[in-house]
Amino acid sequence: MTLRPLLSRSLHSRSTQSSQLINLISDARWKYQIWTSRSQDPFLNLSIEHYLLQNTPRDSTVLFLYINKPCVVIGRNQNPWLEADLRVVGQDAKSSVDSKEAGIQLVRRRSGGGTVFHDEQNANYSVICPTADFSRDKHAEMVARAMRGFNARARVNERHDIVLDQGELSAELPGPDTEDMHRTAYYSDDEPSLKVSGSAFKLTRHRSLHHGTCLLGSDLAMMKKCLRSDARPFLKARGVDSVRSLVGNVFSDSVKGDKDAFMRAVRDQFRVLYGLNEGVTDSRILRGPPDTDDSYRNPDHLLFAVGNEMLTAVENGMAELKVGTPIDWVNVK
């Protein structure tokens, strides 16, 4: 008999939180905003990202961090038949023999770029800023700087991706400037670098989005399995093909770290880049549901964790992303 009142209060609380968060997102006073998702739903996280792109103030700069459960995310202009093994990706638990493959979703994002694999050991970052201030390297360098706190081999390459150089450290040669995010002391012409972060972009008249992946400790064998298409030799399409790269993880037996520490480092580098004070600590705001009292607002930026409170605001965007997923396509076994 008490379930209905409790459910009503829960729904009312979520609705109230949603409206408060929506008001904060669009509040022109907050030129800098940092959001971290508590959800691992790729449809929800990509829809929150799109909502932030469309609704944050025009002169604001926004950092959004999230981790998705296993999925394959293709670019806006890509053909899924050429980019993924649809016998593996997009299958539900009942149709998959391998339990590790169960529930690996296929998602088409709104930005361009190539196909990427997400899992719980891959961190994703998005930076939204005024188009007039946009640079393809600026925020890749910010993330590489955070990454170098764990792995000194990280640098930004000519494609605006982050790679790990694989050469041996030479005591005879002077190392590059530690602030130069495009060179490391481990570069070698003989050893190809390993890609750990790919970027994609979406530019509009007033707002621009740069988002990227960060392979921290991802299942590279599963990635290879998902991103292999047997149909590639037999199909021609007008879509954009992914650029194939050798990949690796930031963390290893010799390079220690964890995803929470890495995401904290990215938030710290965002603050450094824009001269922001820490104010409210990350640990306080991220350990529970968001609140909207003044104690969660720093003098110069917002810091919030977000999740299902945004469902109402982004439900149309989620529905849009789910149109044309593999359940609607011919499934070849």
Short mmCIF file of C-alpha atoms in Angstrom, two decimals:
data_model
loop_
_atom_site.label_atom_id
_atom_site.label_comp_id
_atom_site.label_asym_id
_atom_site.label_seq_id
_atom_site.Cartn_x
_atom_site.Cartn_y
_atom_site.Cartn_z
CA MET A 1 0.00 0.00 0.00
CA THR A 2 2.96 2.31 0.45
CA LEU A 3 4.55 1.60 -2.93
CA ARG A 4 2.51 4.11 -4.90
CA PRO A 5 3.27 7.14 -2.66
CA LEU A 6 6.96 6.17 -2.58
CA LEU A 7 7.04 5.83 -6.36
CA SER A 8 5.24 9.14 -6.75
CA ARG A 9 7.76 10.89 -4.53
CA SER A 10 10.62 9.27 -6.45
CA LEU A 11 9.26 10.42 -9.81
CA HIS A 12 8.59 13.89 -8.44
CA SER A 13 12.14 14.07 -7.06
CA ARG A 14 13.62 13.01 -10.42
CA SER A 15 11.46 15.54 -12.26
CA THR A 16 12.52 18.29 -9.87
CA GLN A 17 16.20 17.38 -10.22
CA SER A 18 15.85 17.31 -14.00
CA SER A 19 14.31 20.77 -14.18
CA GLN A 20 16.94 22.18 -11.81
CA LEU A 21 19.78 20.68 -13.86
CA ILE A 22 18.27 21.95 -17.11
CA ASN A 23 18.12 25.45 -15.65
CA LEU A 24 21.76 25.25 -14.58
CA ILE A 25 22.92 23.95 -17.96
CA SER A 26 21.47 26.96 -19.79
CA ASP A 27 22.30 29.55 -17.10
CA ALA A 28 24.42 32.25 -18.78
CA ARG A 29 26.31 32.90 -15.53
CA TRP A 30 28.17 29.57 -15.83
CA LYS A 31 30.81 30.08 -18.49
CA TYR A 32 32.61 26.88 -17.47
CA GLN A 33 30.90 23.60 -16.68
CA ILE A 34 32.19 20.12 -15.79
CA TRP A 35 29.81 17.17 -16.00
CA THR A 36 30.52 13.49 -15.29
CA SER A 37 27.97 10.79 -16.06
CA ARG A 38 27.05 8.09 -13.56
CA SER A 39 25.33 6.10 -16.32
CA GLN A 40 26.97 3.60 -18.67
CA ASP A 41 24.13 3.69 -21.21
CA PRO A 42 25.69 4.83 -24.54
CA PHE A 43 22.36 6.14 -25.86
CA LEU A 44 21.83 8.23 -22.74
CA ASN A 45 25.40 9.55 -22.60
CA LEU A 46 25.53 10.54 -26.27
CA SER A 47 22.14 12.22 -25.88
CA ILE A 48 23.29 14.16 -22.81
CA GLU A 49 26.34 15.23 -24.81
CA HIS A 50 24.10 16.46 -27.64
CA TYR A 51 21.84 18.25 -25.16
CA LEU A 52 24.84 20.07 -23.70
CA LEU A 53 25.95 21.07 -27.21
CA GLN A 54 22.54 22.54 -27.99
CA ASN A 55 21.64 24.13 -24.65
CA THR A 56 24.74 25.43 -22.87
CA PRO A 57 25.39 29.19 -23.20
CA ARG A 58 27.04 30.21 -26.46
CA ASP A 59 30.14 31.60 -24.76
CA SER A 60 30.57 28.66 -22.37
CA THR A 61 33.16 25.87 -22.40
CA VAL A 62 31.96 22.50 -21.15
CA LEU A 63 33.73 19.26 -20.23
CA PHE A 64 31.67 16.04 -20.17
CA LEU A 65 33.19 12.70 -19.10
CA TYR A 66 31.52 9.30 -19.34
CA ILE A 67 32.12 5.55 -19.59
CA ASN A 68 29.87 3.27 -21.64
CA LYS A 69 29.12 -0.40 -21.31
CA PRO A 70 30.45 -2.48 -24.26
CA CYS A 71 29.29 -1.05 -27.58
CA VAL A 72 30.49 -0.10 -31.05
CA VAL A 73 29.95 3.53 -32.03
CA ILE A 74 30.02 4.38 -35.73
CA GLY A 75 30.37 7.82 -37.28
CA ARG A 76 27.46 9.72 -38.75
CA ASN A 77 28.40 8.94 -42.36
CA GLN A 78 29.55 5.34 -41.99
CA ASN A 79 28.15 2.06 -43.27
CA PRO A 80 27.85 -0.44 -40.37
CA TRP A 81 28.20 -3.42 -42.72
CA LEU A 82 31.73 -2.25 -43.54
CA GLU A 83 32.75 -1.27 -40.03
CA ALA A 84 31.60 -4.04 -37.68
CA ASP A 85 30.81 -7.73 -37.50
CA LEU A 86 27.03 -7.58 -37.20
CA ARG A 87 26.98 -11.24 -36.21
CA VAL A 88 28.60 -10.09 -32.98
CA VAL A 89 27.56 -6.47 -32.53
CA GLY A 90 23.94 -5.66 -31.85
CA GLN A 91 23.00 -9.14 -30.68
CA ASP A 92 21.03 -9.63 -27.48
CA ALA A 93 21.92 -12.09 -24.74
CA LYS A 94 19.63 -14.82 -26.13
CA SER A 95 21.14 -14.80 -29.63
CA SER A 96 24.79 -14.68 -28.61
CA VAL A 97 26.74 -17.86 -27.82
CA ASP A 98 29.64 -15.99 -26.22
CA SER A 99 28.54 -14.29 -22.98
CA LYS A 100 31.15 -11.58 -23.53
CA GLU A 101 29.41 -10.64 -26.77
CA ALA A 102 25.93 -10.47 -25.25
CA GLY A 103 24.45 -7.02 -25.37
CA ILE A 104 27.25 -5.28 -27.33
CA GLN A 105 25.20 -2.50 -28.87
CA LEU A 106 25.71 -0.64 -32.12
CA VAL A 107 25.24 3.12 -31.88
CA ARG A 108 25.45 5.78 -34.60
CA ARG A 109 26.69 9.05 -33.17
CA ARG A 110 25.89 12.50 -34.59
CA SER A 111 29.49 13.49 -35.35
CA GLY A 112 31.71 12.29 -38.17
CA GLY A 113 34.89 10.29 -37.82
CA GLY A 114 35.55 6.58 -37.62
CA THR A 115 34.22 3.60 -35.72
CA VAL A 116 35.31 3.04 -32.12
CA PHE A 117 34.84 0.38 -29.47
CA HIS A 118 33.75 1.30 -25.93
CA ASP A 119 33.84 -0.79 -22.78
CA GLU A 120 34.11 -0.20 -19.05
CA GLN A 121 37.87 0.40 -19.28
CA ASN A 122 37.57 3.09 -21.93
CA ALA A 123 36.99 6.68 -20.79
CA ASN A 124 35.28 9.16 -23.09
CA TYR A 125 35.68 12.92 -23.03
CA SER A 126 33.75 15.71 -24.75
CA VAL A 127 34.61 19.39 -24.83
CA ILE A 128 32.05 21.88 -26.13
CA CYS A 129 33.17 25.45 -26.77
CA PRO A 130 32.40 28.52 -28.91
CA THR A 131 33.21 27.81 -32.56
CA ALA A 132 35.37 30.95 -32.66
CA ASP A 133 37.64 29.37 -29.99
CA PHE A 134 37.70 25.88 -31.51
CA SER A 135 40.99 24.09 -32.20
CA ARG A 136 41.41 20.43 -33.13
CA ASP A 137 44.57 20.13 -31.01
CA LYS A 138 43.79 22.23 -27.94
CA HIS A 139 41.72 19.72 -26.00
CA ALA A 140 43.54 16.66 -27.35
CA GLU A 141 46.65 18.22 -25.82
CA MET A 142 44.73 18.74 -22.56
CA VAL A 143 43.85 15.02 -22.40
CA ALA A 144 47.37 13.97 -23.44
CA ARG A 145 48.75 16.07 -20.60
CA ALA A 146 46.48 14.23 -18.16
CA MET A 147 47.55 10.93 -19.72
CA ARG A 148 51.23 11.75 -19.32
CA GLY A 149 50.72 11.75 -15.57
CA PHE A 150 50.41 7.97 -15.96
CA ASN A 151 52.30 7.20 -19.16
CA ALA A 152 55.15 9.42 -20.41
CA ARG A 153 54.87 7.96 -23.93
CA ALA A 154 51.61 9.83 -24.73
CA ARG A 155 51.51 12.50 -27.42
CA VAL A 156 49.14 14.04 -29.98
CA ASN A 157 49.83 13.04 -33.59
CA GLU A 158 49.14 14.84 -36.87
CA ARG A 159 45.59 13.36 -37.01
CA HIS A 160 44.76 14.87 -33.59
CA ASP A 161 44.73 11.37 -32.06
CA ILE A 162 46.67 10.46 -28.93
CA VAL A 163 49.30 7.75 -29.38
CA LEU A 164 51.95 6.01 -27.28
CA ASP A 165 55.45 6.07 -28.77
CA GLN A 166 57.14 2.66 -28.57
CA GLY A 167 60.85 3.46 -28.86
CA GLU A 168 63.48 3.03 -26.17
CA LEU A 169 64.41 6.01 -24.02
CA SER A 170 67.84 7.19 -25.11
CA ALA A 171 70.13 8.69 -22.51
CA GLU A 172 72.28 10.17 -25.28
CA LEU A 173 69.58 12.31 -26.87
CA PRO A 174 67.96 15.27 -25.13
CA GLY A 175 64.29 14.78 -24.46
CA PRO A 176 61.67 17.16 -25.88
CA ASP A 177 60.14 20.00 -23.92
CA THR A 178 57.88 18.43 -21.30
CA GLU A 179 55.13 20.88 -22.32
CA ASP A 180 55.31 19.80 -25.97
CA MET A 181 52.39 17.41 -26.35
CA HIS A 182 53.43 16.46 -29.92
CA ARG A 183 56.83 14.90 -29.10
CA THR A 184 58.14 12.39 -26.57
CA ALA A 185 61.56 11.00 -25.71
CA TYR A 186 60.30 7.57 -26.84
CA TYR A 187 59.63 8.35 -30.51
CA SER A 188 61.20 5.96 -33.00
CA ASP A 189 61.03 5.72 -36.78
CA ASP A 190 61.37 1.96 -36.45
CA GLU A 191 58.63 1.32 -33.90
CA PRO A 192 55.07 2.38 -34.86
CA SER A 193 53.15 4.27 -32.20
CA LEU A 194 50.04 2.72 -30.66
CA LYS A 195 46.80 4.67 -30.84
CA VAL A 196 45.01 5.03 -27.49
CA SER A 197 42.61 7.88 -28.25
CA GLY A 198 40.71 8.80 -31.40
CA SER A 199 38.82 12.05 -31.92
CA ALA A 200 35.70 13.16 -33.77
CA PHE A 201 34.21 16.62 -34.22
CA LYS A 202 30.91 18.37 -34.80
CA LEU A 203 30.93 22.06 -35.72
CA THR A 204 27.89 24.33 -35.82
CA ARG A 205 27.64 28.04 -36.39
CA HIS A 206 28.06 29.00 -32.73
CA ARG A 207 29.12 25.83 -30.90
CA SER A 208 31.69 23.12 -31.58
CA LEU A 209 32.16 19.66 -30.11
CA HIS A 210 35.36 17.66 -29.81
CA HIS A 211 34.99 14.21 -28.32
CA GLY A 212 37.33 11.28 -28.02
CA THR A 213 38.00 7.87 -26.54
CA CYS A 214 40.77 6.86 -24.15
CA LEU A 215 41.73 3.18 -24.10
CA LEU A 216 42.88 2.67 -20.53
CA GLY A 217 42.63 -1.10 -20.11
CA SER A 218 40.12 -2.15 -22.72
CA ASP A 219 39.58 -5.69 -24.03
CA LEU A 220 41.56 -5.33 -27.26
CA ALA A 221 40.76 -8.88 -28.39
CA MET A 222 37.03 -8.16 -28.19
CA MET A 223 37.59 -4.85 -29.95
CA LYS A 224 39.32 -6.63 -32.83
CA LYS A 225 36.50 -9.14 -33.03
CA CYS A 226 33.80 -6.46 -33.11
CA LEU A 227 35.52 -4.19 -35.63
CA ARG A 228 36.16 -6.88 -38.23
CA SER A 229 33.82 -7.01 -41.22
CA ASP A 230 33.84 -10.00 -43.55
CA ALA A 231 31.61 -8.00 -45.90
CA ARG A 232 34.24 -5.35 -46.60
CA PRO A 233 35.75 -7.02 -49.72
CA PHE A 234 32.31 -7.44 -51.28
CA LEU A 235 30.67 -4.06 -50.65
CA LYS A 236 31.16 -0.59 -52.03
CA ALA A 237 29.50 2.35 -50.31
CA ARG A 238 29.56 6.12 -50.28
CA GLY A 239 30.12 6.29 -46.53
CA VAL A 240 33.35 7.28 -44.80
CA ASP A 241 35.72 4.38 -44.05
CA SER A 242 37.55 4.18 -40.76
CA VAL A 243 41.32 4.57 -40.78
CA ARG A 244 42.77 1.35 -39.36
CA SER A 245 45.45 1.83 -36.69
CA LEU A 246 47.54 -0.22 -34.30
CA VAL A 247 46.06 0.26 -30.85
CA GLY A 248 47.13 -0.17 -27.24
CA ASN A 249 46.11 0.64 -23.68
CA VAL A 250 47.41 3.45 -21.49
CA PHE A 251 47.70 1.16 -18.48
CA SER A 252 49.66 -2.09 -18.37
CA ASP A 253 51.60 -4.26 -15.95
CA SER A 254 54.32 -1.62 -15.91
CA VAL A 255 52.04 1.43 -16.09
CA LYS A 256 49.64 1.55 -13.18
CA GLY A 257 46.45 3.60 -12.90
CA ASP A 258 42.68 3.38 -12.91
CA LYS A 259 39.83 5.04 -14.76
CA ASP A 260 38.66 7.17 -11.83
CA ALA A 261 42.14 8.61 -11.33
CA PHE A 262 42.43 9.29 -15.06
CA MET A 263 39.08 11.10 -15.24
CA ARG A 264 40.05 13.14 -12.20
CA ALA A 265 43.29 14.08 -13.97
CA VAL A 266 41.34 15.24 -17.05
CA ARG A 267 39.10 17.42 -14.87
CA ASP A 268 42.20 18.87 -13.21
CA GLN A 269 43.81 19.67 -16.59
CA PHE A 270 40.61 21.35 -17.77
CA ARG A 271 40.75 23.59 -14.69
CA VAL A 272 44.43 24.36 -15.34
CA LEU A 273 43.78 25.15 -19.01
CA TYR A 274 41.06 27.66 -18.18
CA GLY A 275 42.48 28.98 -14.90
CA LEU A 276 39.71 27.60 -12.68
CA ASN A 277 39.82 26.95 -8.95
CA GLU A 278 39.02 23.46 -7.67
CA GLY A 279 36.50 24.66 -5.07
CA VAL A 280 34.10 21.76 -4.51
CA THR A 281 36.10 18.52 -4.51
CA ASP A 282 35.48 15.85 -7.11
CA SER A 283 35.00 13.16 -4.47
CA ARG A 284 32.10 14.96 -2.83
CA ILE A 285 30.11 15.67 -5.97
CA LEU A 286 30.68 12.28 -7.60
CA ARG A 287 29.80 9.97 -4.73
CA GLY A 288 26.03 10.45 -4.84
CA PRO A 289 23.07 11.98 -6.68
CA PRO A 290 23.50 15.61 -7.69
CA ASP A 291 22.19 18.40 -5.54
CA THR A 292 21.60 21.96 -6.65
CA ASP A 293 22.35 24.02 -3.58
CA ASP A 294 25.15 26.57 -3.64
CA SER A 295 27.70 24.19 -2.10
CA TYR A 296 27.93 22.40 -5.45
CA ARG A 297 28.70 25.54 -7.42
CA ASN A 298 32.27 26.75 -7.51
CA PRO A 299 32.90 30.48 -7.81
CA ASP A 300 33.94 30.11 -11.45
CA HIS A 301 32.45 26.82 -12.71
CA LEU A 302 29.83 24.14 -12.23
CA LEU A 303 30.80 20.61 -11.19
CA PHE A 304 28.07 17.98 -11.38
CA ALA A 305 27.52 14.25 -11.73
CA VAL A 306 24.53 13.38 -13.85
CA GLY A 307 22.62 10.29 -14.96
CA ASN A 308 19.00 9.19 -15.16
CA GLU A 309 17.82 12.62 -13.96
CA MET A 310 18.32 13.69 -17.59
CA LEU A 311 16.12 10.98 -19.12
CA THR A 312 13.11 13.26 -19.54
CA ALA A 313 15.15 16.03 -21.16
CA VAL A 314 16.91 13.77 -23.66
CA GLU A 315 14.32 11.08 -24.40
CA ASN A 316 13.72 12.40 -27.93
CA GLY A 317 17.45 12.35 -28.62
CA MET A 318 17.73 8.78 -27.35
CA ALA A 319 14.84 7.68 -29.57
CA GLU A 320 16.55 9.32 -32.55
CA LEU A 321 19.79 7.40 -31.91
CA LYS A 322 17.95 4.10 -31.66
CA VAL A 323 16.31 4.42 -35.08
CA GLY A 324 18.04 2.19 -37.60
CA THR A 325 19.89 -0.04 -35.13
CA PRO A 326 20.60 -3.63 -36.21
CA ILE A 327 17.21 -4.92 -35.06
CA ASP A 328 15.81 -3.05 -38.09
CA TRP A 329 18.43 -4.38 -40.50
CA VAL A 330 18.73 -7.71 -42.25
CA ASN A 331 20.67 -9.95 -39.89
CA VAL A 332 23.14 -12.27 -41.60
CA LYS A 333 24.25 -15.26 -39.57
#
